[in-house]
Steps between C-alpha positions, in 0.01 A plus 500: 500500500401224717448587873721406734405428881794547712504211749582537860669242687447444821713664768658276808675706657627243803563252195706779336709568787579134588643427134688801567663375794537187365720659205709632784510193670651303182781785477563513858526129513520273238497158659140572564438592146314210455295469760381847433451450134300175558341639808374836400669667148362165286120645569260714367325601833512409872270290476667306318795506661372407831312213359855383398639530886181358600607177305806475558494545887186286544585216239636145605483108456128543537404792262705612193601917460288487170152345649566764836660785198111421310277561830681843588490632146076376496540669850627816392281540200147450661578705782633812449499562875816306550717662347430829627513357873846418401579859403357612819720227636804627380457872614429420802807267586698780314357771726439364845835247478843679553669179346353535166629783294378352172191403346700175353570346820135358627474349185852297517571503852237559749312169620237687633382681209545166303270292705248749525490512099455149542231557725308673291509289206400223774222742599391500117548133503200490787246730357530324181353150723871353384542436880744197484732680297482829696602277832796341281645864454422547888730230558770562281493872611540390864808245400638775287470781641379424877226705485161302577201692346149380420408528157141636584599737747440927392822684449486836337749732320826623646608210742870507622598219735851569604717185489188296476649176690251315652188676416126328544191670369199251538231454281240728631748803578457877312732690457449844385751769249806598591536263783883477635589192724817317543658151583318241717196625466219314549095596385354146683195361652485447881355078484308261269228762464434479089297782367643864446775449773810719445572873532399818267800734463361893358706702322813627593557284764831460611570102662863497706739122468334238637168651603237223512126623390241234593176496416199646340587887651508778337808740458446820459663710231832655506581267869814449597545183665837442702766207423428166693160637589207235518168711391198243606218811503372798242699783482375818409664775234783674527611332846834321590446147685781324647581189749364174576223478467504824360308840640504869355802680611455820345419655141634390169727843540437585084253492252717210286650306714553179214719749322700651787556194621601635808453165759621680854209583756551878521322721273652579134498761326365533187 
């Protein structure tokens, strides 16, 4: 008898769950049965599916869904880095958001998850020396999406940006894992300096609405910094920094404070 070689397949667990919830979602409401069938239940894997929002948000007059639907899938495949920054996405808008209860709903409704997807395809775009093409999904993110990010700045896993209206990230700006910030924020330069000229955000860091970081500082890891603050100097770890400019008002009051997102000035427990 001929041997057989049992064959694994792969196991996706986030990918699981979404299809899932998109099976409820159909039941639970079918006038959006086809946007979830075309948007997530028609594909193998999220990859694919997310190149398919990726052309369909970003495509216009100027550039067709199938040329924008090619790039992401070429995207997708040469890196497998993406995707798994988009699972790391997902989990952490599920866990440090209170309005998401679903692993479904960055994917279809969440702007800022979207146009940091886009990002990163942008990102992949850049490294490949396809620079004019990486700054036409720059623009179309910003028109779509209002969120203004460089396509060769550093962003690592995990990112939530709450709301995400109105966010700049210039092109020399890190930022590290599980990084939480939310609306109006802005990672800028302080002139016409050109160079390395924007900020370096560690991990964990937790950036409040409408904070302004300018420059090439370094933030420490697992900072809070406070809403409307303007942060113009280094910070070191595990402090909070509030005010304009902005000065250290006390400790970061836990060990995560991205994920407690806990914004007020007193201490929090974690």
């Amino acid at each position: 008898m001929a041997e057989t070689k049992a064959k694994l397949m792969a196991v996706d667990p986030v990918w699981s769950r979404i299809c899932d919830e998109a099976s409820e979602m159909v039941k639970a409401e079918p006038l959006l049965g086809g946007l979830v069938h075309s948007s997530l239940l028609h594909h193998p894997t999220l990859e694919r599916a997310l190149a398919y929002r990726f052309s369909l948000k970003l495509a216009s007059g100027e550039m067709s869904e199938q040329i924008l639907r090619e790039i992401a899938d070429e995207a997708y495949a040469a890196d497998a880095e993406i995707g798994q920054a988009a699972r790391a996405d997902i989990m952490a808008i599920f866990d440090r958001d209170p309005a998401c209860h679903r692993y479904i709903q960055p994917i279809l409704f969440f702007k800022g998850f979207q146009a940091v997807q886009a990002y990163r395809i942008g990102h992949w775009l850049w490294q490949q020396g396809r620079r004019d093409m990486a700054y036409f999904v720059q623009m179309r993110v910003s028109e779509v999406f209002g969120v203004d990010i460089h396509p060769a700045a550093r962003i690592g896993r995990g990112l939530m940006i709450d709301h995400a209206h109105s966010i700049v990230i210039g092109e020399t700006a890190v930022v590290g894992d599980n990084v939480s910030m939310l609306h109006s924020v802005t990672l800028g330069g302080t002139g016409k300096e050109d160079g390395d000229r924007h900020p370096k955000i560690g991990n964990g860091v937790l950036i409040g609405a409408g904070a302004k970081v300018l420059g090439n500082i370094e933030i420490g890891y697992c900072t809070r910094i406070a809403a409307g603050s303007v942060v113009l100097q280094d910070v070191p770890p595990c402090k909070t920094v509030a005010g304009v400019p902005a000065r250290i008002v006390g400790e970061a009051g836990c060990d995560t404070p991205s994920v407690t997102m806990d914004q007020r000035l007193k201490d929090c427990d974690c």
